[in-house]
Short mmCIF file of C-alpha atoms in Angstrom, two decimals:
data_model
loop_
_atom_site.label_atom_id
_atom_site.label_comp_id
_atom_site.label_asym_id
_atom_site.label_seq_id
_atom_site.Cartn_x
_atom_site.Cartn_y
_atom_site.Cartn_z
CA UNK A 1 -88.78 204.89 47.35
CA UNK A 2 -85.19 204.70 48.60
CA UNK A 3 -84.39 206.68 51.42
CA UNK A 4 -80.65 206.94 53.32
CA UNK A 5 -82.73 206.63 56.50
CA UNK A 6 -84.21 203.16 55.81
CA UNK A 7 -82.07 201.59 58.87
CA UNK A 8 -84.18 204.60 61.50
CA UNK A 9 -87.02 203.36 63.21
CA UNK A 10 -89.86 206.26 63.40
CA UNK A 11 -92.54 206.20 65.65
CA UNK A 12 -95.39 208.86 65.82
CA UNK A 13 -97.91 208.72 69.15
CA UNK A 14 -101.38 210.27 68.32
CA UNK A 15 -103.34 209.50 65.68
CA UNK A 16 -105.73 212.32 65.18
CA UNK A 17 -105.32 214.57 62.20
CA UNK A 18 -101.64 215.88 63.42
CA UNK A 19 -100.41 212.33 63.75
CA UNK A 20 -101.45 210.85 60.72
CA UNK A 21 -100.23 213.81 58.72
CA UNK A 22 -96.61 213.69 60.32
CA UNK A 23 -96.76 209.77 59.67
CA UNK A 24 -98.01 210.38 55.52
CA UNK A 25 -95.02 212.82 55.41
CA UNK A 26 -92.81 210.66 56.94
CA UNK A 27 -93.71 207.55 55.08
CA UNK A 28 -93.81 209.41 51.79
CA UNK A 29 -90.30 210.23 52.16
CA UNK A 30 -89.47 206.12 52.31
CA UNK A 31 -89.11 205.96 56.15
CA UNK A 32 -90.99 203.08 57.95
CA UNK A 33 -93.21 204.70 60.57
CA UNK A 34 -94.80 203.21 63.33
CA UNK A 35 -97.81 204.79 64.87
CA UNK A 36 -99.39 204.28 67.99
CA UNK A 37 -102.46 205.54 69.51
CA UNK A 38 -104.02 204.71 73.42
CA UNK A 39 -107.79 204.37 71.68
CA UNK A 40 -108.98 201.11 70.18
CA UNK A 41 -109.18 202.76 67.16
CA UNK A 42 -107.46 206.67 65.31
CA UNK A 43 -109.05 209.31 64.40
CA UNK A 44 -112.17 209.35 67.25
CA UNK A 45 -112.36 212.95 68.15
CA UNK A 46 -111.81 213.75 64.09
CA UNK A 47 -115.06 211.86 63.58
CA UNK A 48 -117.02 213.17 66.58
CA UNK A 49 -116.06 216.51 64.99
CA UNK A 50 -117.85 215.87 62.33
CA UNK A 51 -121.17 214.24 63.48
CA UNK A 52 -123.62 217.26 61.56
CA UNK A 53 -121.24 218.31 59.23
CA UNK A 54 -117.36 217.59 58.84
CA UNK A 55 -115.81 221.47 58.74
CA UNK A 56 -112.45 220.85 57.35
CA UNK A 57 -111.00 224.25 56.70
CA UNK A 58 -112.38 227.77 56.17
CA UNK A 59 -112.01 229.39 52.23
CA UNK A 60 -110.95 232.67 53.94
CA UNK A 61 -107.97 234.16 52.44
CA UNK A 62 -105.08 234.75 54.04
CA UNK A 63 -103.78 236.86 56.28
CA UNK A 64 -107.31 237.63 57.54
CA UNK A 65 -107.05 233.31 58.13
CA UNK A 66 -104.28 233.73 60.22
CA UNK A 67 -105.44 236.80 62.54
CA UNK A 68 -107.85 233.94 63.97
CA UNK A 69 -104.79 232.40 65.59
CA UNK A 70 -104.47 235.34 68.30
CA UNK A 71 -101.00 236.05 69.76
CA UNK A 72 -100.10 232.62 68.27
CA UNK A 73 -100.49 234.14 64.75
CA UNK A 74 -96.61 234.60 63.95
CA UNK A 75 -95.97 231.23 64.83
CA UNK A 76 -99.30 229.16 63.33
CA UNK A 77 -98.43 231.55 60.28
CA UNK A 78 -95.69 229.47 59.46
CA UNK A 79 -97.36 226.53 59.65
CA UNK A 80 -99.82 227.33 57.23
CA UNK A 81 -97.23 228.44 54.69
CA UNK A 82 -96.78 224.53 54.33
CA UNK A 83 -100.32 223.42 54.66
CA UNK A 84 -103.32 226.43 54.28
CA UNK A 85 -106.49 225.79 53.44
CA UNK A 86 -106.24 225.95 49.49
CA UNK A 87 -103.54 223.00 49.61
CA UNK A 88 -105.37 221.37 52.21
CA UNK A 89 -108.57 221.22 49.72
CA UNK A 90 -106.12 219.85 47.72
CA UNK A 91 -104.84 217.11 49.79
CA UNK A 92 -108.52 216.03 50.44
CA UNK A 93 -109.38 215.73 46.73
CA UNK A 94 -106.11 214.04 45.76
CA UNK A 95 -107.67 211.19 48.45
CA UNK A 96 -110.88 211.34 46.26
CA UNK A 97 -113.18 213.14 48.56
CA UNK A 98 -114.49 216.52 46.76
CA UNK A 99 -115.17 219.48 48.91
CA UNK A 100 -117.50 222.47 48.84
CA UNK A 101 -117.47 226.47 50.50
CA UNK A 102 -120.67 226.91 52.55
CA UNK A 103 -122.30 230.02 52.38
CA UNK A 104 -120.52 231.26 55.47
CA UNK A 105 -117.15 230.49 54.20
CA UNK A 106 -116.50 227.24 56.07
CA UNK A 107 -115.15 224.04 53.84
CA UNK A 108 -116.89 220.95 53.91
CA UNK A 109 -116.63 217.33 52.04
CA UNK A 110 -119.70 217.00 49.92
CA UNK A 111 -121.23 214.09 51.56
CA UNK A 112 -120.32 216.50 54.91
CA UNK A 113 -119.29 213.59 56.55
CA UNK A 114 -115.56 212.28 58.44
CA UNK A 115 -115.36 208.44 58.28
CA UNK A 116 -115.05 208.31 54.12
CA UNK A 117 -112.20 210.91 54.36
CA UNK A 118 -110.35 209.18 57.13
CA UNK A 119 -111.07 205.59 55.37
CA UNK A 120 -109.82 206.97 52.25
CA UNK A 121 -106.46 208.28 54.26
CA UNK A 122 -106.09 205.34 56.43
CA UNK A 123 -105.91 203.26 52.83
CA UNK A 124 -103.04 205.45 51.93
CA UNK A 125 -101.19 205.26 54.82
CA UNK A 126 -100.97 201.52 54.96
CA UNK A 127 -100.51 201.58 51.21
CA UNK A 128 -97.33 203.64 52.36
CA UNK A 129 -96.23 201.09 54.56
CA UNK A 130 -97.32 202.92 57.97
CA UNK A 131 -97.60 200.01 60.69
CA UNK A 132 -101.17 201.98 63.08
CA UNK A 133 -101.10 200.02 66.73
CA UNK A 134 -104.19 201.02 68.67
CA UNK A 135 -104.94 200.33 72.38
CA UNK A 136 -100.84 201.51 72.33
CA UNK A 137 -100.40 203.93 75.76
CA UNK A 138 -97.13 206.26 75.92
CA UNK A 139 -96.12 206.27 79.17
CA UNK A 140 -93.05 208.19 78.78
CA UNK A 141 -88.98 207.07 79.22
CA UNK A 142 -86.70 204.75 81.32
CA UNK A 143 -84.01 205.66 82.63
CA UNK A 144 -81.84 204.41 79.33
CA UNK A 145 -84.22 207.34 77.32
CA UNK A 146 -86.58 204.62 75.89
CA UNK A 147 -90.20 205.31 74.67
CA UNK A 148 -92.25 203.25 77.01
CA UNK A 149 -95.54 201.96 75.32
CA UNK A 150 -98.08 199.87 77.00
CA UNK A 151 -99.99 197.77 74.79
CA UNK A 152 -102.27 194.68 74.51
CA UNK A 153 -99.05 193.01 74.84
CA UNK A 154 -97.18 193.93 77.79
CA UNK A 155 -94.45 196.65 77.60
CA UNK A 156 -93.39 197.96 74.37
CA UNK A 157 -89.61 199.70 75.19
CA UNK A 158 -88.22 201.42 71.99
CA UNK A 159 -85.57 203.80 70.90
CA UNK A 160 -86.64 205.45 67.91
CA UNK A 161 -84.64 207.68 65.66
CA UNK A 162 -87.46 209.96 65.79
CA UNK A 163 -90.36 210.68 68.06
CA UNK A 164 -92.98 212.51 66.62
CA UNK A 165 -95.95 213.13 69.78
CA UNK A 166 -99.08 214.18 69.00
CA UNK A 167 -101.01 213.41 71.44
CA UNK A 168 -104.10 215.89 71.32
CA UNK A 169 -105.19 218.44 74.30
CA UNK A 170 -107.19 218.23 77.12
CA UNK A 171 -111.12 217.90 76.20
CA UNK A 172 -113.27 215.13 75.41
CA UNK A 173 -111.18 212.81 77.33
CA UNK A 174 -113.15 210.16 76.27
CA UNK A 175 -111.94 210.50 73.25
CA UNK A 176 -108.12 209.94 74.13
CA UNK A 177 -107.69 213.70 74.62
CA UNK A 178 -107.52 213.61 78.26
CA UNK A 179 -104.22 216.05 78.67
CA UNK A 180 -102.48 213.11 80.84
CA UNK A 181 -99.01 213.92 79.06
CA UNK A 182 -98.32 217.30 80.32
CA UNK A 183 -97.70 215.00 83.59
CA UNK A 184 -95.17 212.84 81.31
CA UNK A 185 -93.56 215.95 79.86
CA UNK A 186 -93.97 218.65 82.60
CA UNK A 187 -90.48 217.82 84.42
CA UNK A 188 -88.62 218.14 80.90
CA UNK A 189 -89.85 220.91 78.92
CA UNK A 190 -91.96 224.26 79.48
CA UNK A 191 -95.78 223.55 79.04
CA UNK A 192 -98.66 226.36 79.69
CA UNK A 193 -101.81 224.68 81.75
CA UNK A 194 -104.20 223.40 79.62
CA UNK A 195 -107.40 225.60 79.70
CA UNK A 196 -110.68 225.38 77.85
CA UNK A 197 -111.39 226.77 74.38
CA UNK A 198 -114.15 227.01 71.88
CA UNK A 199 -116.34 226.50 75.07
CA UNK A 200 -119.53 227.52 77.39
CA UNK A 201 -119.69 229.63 80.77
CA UNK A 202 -121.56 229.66 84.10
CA UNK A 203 -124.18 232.46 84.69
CA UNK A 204 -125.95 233.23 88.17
CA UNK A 205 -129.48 232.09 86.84
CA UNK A 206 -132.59 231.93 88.77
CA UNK A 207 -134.27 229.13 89.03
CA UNK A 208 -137.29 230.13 86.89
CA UNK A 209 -135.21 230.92 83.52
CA UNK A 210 -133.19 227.57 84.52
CA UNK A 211 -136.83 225.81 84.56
CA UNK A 212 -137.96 227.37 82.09
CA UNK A 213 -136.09 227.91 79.13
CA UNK A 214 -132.77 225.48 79.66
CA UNK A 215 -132.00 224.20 76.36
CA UNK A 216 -133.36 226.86 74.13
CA UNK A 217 -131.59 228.76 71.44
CA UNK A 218 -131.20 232.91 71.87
CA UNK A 219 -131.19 233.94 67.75
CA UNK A 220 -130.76 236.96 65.82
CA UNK A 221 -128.59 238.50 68.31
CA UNK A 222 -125.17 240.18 68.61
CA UNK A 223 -122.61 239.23 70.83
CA UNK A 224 -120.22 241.52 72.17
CA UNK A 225 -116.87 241.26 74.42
CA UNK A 226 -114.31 243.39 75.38
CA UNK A 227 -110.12 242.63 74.77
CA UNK A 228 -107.45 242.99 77.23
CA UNK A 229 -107.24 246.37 75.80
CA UNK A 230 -110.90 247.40 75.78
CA UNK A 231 -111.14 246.79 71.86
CA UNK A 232 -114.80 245.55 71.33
CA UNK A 233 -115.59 242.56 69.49
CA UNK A 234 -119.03 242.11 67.99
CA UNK A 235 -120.57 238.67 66.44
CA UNK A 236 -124.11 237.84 64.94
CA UNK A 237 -125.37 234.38 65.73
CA UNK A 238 -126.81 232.72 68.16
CA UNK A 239 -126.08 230.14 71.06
CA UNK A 240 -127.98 228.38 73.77
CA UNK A 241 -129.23 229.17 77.08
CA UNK A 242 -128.33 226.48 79.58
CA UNK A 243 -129.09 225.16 83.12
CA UNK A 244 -125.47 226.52 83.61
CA UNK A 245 -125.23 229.69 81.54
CA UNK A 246 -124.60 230.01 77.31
CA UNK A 247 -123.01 228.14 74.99
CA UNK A 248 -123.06 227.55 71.00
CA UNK A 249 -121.45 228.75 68.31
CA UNK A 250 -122.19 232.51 69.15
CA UNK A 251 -120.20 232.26 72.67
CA UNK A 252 -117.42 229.69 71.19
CA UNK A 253 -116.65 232.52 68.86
CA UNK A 254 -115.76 234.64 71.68
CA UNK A 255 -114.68 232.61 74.05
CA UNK A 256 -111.38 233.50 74.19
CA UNK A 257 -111.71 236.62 75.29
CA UNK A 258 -114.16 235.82 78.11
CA UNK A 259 -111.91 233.10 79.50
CA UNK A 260 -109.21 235.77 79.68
CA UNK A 261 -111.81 238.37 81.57
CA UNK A 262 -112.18 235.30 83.92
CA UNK A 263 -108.53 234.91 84.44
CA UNK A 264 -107.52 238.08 85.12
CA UNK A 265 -110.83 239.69 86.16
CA UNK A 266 -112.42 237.09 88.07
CA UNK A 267 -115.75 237.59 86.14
CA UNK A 268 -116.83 238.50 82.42
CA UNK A 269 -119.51 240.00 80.52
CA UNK A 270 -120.77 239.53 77.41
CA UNK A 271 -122.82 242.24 75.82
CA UNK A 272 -125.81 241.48 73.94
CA UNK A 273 -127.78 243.54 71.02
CA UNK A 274 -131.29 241.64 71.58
CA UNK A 275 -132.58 243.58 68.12
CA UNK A 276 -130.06 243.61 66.07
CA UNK A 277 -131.92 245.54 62.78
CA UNK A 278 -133.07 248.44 64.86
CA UNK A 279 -131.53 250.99 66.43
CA UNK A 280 -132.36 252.71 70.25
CA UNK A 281 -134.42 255.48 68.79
CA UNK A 282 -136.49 253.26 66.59
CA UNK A 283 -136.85 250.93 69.38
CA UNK A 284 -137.46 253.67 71.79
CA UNK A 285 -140.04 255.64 69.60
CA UNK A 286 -141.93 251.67 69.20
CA UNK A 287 -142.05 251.31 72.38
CA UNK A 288 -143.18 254.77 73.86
CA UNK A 289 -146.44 254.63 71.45
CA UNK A 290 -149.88 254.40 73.52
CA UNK A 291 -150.17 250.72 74.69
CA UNK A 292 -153.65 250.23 74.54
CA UNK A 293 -153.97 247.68 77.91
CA UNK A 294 -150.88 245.91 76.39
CA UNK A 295 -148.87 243.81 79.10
CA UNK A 296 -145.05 244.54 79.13
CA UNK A 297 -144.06 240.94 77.78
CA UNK A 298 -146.97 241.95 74.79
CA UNK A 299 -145.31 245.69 73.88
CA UNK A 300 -141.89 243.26 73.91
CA UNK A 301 -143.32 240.58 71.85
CA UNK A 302 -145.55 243.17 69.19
CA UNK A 303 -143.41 246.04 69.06
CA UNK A 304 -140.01 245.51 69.62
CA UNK A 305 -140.30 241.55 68.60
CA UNK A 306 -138.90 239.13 71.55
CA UNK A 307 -139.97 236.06 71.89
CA UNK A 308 -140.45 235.07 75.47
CA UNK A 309 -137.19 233.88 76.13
CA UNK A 310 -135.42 237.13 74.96
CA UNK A 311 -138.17 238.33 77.60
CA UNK A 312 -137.38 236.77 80.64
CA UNK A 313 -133.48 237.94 79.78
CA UNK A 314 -134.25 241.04 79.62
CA UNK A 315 -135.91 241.00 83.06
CA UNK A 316 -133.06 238.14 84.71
CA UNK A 317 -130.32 240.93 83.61
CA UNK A 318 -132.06 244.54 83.80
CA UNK A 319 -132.88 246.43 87.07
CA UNK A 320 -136.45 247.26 87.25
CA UNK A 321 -136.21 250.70 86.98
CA UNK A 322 -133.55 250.46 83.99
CA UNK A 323 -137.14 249.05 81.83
CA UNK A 324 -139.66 251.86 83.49
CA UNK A 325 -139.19 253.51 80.71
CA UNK A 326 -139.31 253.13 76.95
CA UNK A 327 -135.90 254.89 76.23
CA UNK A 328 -134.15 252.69 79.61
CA UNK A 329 -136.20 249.51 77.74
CA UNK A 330 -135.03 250.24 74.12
CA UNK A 331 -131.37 250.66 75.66
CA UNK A 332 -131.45 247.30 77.81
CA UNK A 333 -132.42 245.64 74.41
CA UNK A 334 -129.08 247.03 72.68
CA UNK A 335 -126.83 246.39 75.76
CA UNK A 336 -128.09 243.49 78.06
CA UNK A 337 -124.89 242.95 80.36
CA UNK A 338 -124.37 239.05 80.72
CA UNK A 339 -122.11 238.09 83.90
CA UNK A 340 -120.55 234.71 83.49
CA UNK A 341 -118.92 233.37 86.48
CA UNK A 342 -116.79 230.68 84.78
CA UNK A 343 -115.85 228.65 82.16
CA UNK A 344 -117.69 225.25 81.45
CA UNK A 345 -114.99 222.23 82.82
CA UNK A 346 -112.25 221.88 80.25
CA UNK A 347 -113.53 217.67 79.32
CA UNK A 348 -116.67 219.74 78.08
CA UNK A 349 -114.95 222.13 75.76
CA UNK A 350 -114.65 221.28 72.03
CA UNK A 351 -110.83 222.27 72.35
CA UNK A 352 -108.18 223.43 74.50
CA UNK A 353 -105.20 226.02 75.00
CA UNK A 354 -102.11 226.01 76.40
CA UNK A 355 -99.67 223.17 75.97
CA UNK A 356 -96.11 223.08 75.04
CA UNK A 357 -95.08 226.77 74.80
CA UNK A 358 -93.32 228.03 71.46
CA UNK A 359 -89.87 228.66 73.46
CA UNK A 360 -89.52 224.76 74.42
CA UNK A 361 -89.26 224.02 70.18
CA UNK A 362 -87.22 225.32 67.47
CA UNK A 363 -88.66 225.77 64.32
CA UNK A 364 -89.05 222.33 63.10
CA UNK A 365 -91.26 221.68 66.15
CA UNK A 366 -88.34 219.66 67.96
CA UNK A 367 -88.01 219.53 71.60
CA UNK A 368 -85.18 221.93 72.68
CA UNK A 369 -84.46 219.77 75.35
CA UNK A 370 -85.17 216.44 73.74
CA UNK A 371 -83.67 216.20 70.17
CA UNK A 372 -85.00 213.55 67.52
CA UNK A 373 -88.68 214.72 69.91
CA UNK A 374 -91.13 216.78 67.79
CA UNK A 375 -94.83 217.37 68.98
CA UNK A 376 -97.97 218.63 66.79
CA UNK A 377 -101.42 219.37 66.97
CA UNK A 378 -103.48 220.56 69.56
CA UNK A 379 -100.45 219.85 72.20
CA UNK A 380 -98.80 223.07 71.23
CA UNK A 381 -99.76 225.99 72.84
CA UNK A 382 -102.23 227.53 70.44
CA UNK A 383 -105.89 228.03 70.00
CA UNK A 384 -108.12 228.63 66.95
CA UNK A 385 -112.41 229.40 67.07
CA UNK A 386 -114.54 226.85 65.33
CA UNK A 387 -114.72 226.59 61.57
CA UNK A 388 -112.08 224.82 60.36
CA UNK A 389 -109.14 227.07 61.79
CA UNK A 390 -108.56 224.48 64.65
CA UNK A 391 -107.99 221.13 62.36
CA UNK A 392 -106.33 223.01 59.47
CA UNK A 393 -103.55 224.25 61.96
CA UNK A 394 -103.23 220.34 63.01
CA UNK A 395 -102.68 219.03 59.62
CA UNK A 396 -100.37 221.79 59.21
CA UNK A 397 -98.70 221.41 62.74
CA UNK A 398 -97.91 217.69 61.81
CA UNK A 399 -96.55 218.47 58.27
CA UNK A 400 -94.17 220.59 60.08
CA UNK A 401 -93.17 218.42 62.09
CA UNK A 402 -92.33 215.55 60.13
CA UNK A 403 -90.32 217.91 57.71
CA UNK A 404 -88.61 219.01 60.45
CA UNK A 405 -88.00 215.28 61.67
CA UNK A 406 -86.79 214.53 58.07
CA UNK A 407 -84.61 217.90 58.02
CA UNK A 408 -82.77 216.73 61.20
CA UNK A 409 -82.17 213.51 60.38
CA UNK A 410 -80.18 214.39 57.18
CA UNK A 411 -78.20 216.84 59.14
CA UNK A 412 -77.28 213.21 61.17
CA UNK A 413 -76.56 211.04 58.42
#
């Protein structure tokens, strides 16, 4: 394909899912794009992300799908409108890999796996001409505003046309996400501190639930957390109890809004329903009935159905006199208060916020301060829970960015 910017030299740095999609869209266009990643091979955290199961986008509709973006909604919104799930579903099958909607919603390949998607994609790209240089570090600009690479070979200096970053967040570092280029870009342009998302949280254990009952799962429970403006927020799941506190799929959901509690509170707590399918009076009425010799932990277990690690919760969380009753017991089981101390260590979350805030980029995702610079992905200052919300909003993020790098370089020519 011709293309009046054949003469431009176009490199993208990054190649998770943001990266390669700014390089297809750049490529496809006719431009010859070089892209450059620090691992010794793309794509790593994209295929750690789906060990179990590749979730690749969620089949809700929209604008429900873009309410899980939070205050970044506006902004992700946009994104979406040239990438959203349905076109994304799309994209996957036009690279031969068929997808199905699990029962919860979430979208998955059929084979639910990442490496046959990203071999299939990889083939495209280089059919497109897209030159990929691994072990290929960005280490910023010299004085003369060249990209400073350094690579198997010694010091790569470049001046592209067009600079597309994408160079991830801050967790699972060793994945090439270690957040290192918010030192690189910090002097230049405004970037919020990376913090964790989509992860677990300290609690004040004892030692005997940390002995134990570390490592088991807490099911059939609802979660709930208050917003900055005292709005609850309920989930049904489950998650883990840990040496350190909880974490799963239950807690990522809500993590969010505990890390903000932490922020601005200093502590959080997360409320939990321990029988979710009864109410307090039908637990209450259970559990006042004639015991008949039973222990406490055997009304629990036969009457209001805990297993033993729901148990020792109940009594790690409750004051004693709180469960002397059956009415104080049947309301600890609706309402066990959780105080988490702090958030896991960002390396340990499955994502990250913060990043390079909105007001540093125009629309197209180009650096105010650094024209012909655009930046994707999980860099941006955005966050999304699990189930597909995070990577759809990177494949979208880098389509929007290599538009915009196409847009702006037609306004040059």
């Amino acid at each position: 394909m011709s293309s009046p910017f054949r003469e431009h030299n176009i490199v993208v740095i990054g190649g998770g899912p943001a990266g390669l999609m700014a390089a297809e869209t750049l490529s496809a266009a006719g431009l010859p794009v070089s892209l450059f990643d620090a691992m010794p091979s793309v794509g790593r955290k994209f295929l750690l992300a789906g060990v179990g199961g590749m979730n690749i986008t969620h089949s809700e509709p929209r604008p429900t799908f873009d309410s899980r973006y939070r205050e970044a909604e506006p902004w992700v919104s946009a994104w979406l409108d040239s990438l959203d799930s349905d076109s994304l579903r799309q994209w996957i099958q036009e690279l031969g890999i068929d997808t199905f909607v699990g029962s919860s919603g979430r979208v998955f390949p059929t084979d639910m796996k990442a490496a046959p998607l990203l071999r299939a994609w990889l083939r495209r790209l280089r059919a497109q001409g897209v030159s990929i240089h691994t072990r290929s570090r960005w280490t910023g600009w010299n004085n003369l505003g060249e990209l400073l690479l350094d690579t198997p070979n010694g010091q790569l200096q470049l001046r592209p046309a067009v600079t597309v970053l994408a160079l991830g967040g801050g967790s699972w570092a060793r994945l090439g996400s270690d957040g290192r280029w918010t030192e690189l870009l910090g002097q230049r342009v405004a970037i919020r501190t990376l913090r964790p998302a989509n992860c677990g949280f300290d609690a004040p254990w004892s030692n005997l639930l940390k002995e134990r009952f570390a490592g088991q799962p807490l099911k059939q429970i609802i979660a709930c957390v208050a917003t900055s403006s005292g709005e609850p927020i309920r989930r049904r799941g489950e998650c883990v109890v840990t040496r350190d506190g909880l974490e799963g799929s239950l807690i990522y959901a809500l993590s969010a809004e505990l890390r903000d509690q932490l922020e601005t509170r200093g502590q959080a707590v997360v409320t939990l329903d321990l029988a979710p399918d009864r109410n307090v009076d039908q637990l209450a009425e259970a559990l006042a009935a004639p015991r008949k010799g039973m222990s406490l932990a055997t009304l629990l277990r036969k009457r209001a159905g805990l297993d033993p690690l729901k148990i020792a919760l109940l009594h790690e969380c409750s004051a004693r006199e709180s469960l002397a009753s059956a009415t104080g017991l049947a309301r600890a089981l609706k309402q066990l208060e959780i105080r988490l101390t702090a958030t896991r260590p960002l390396d340990e979350a499955i994502s990250s916020a913060g990043g390079v805030c909105r007001s540093a980029l125009d629309d197209r995702l180009m650096l105010r301060a650094l024209p012909g610079v655009f930046c994707a992905g999980e860099m941006l200052d955005w966050e999304a829970p699990t189930g597909g919300y995070l990577l759809t909003a990177c494949f979208a993020s880098g389509r929007v960015a290599a538009k915009g790098a196409l847009d702006w370089l037609s306004r040059r020519a």
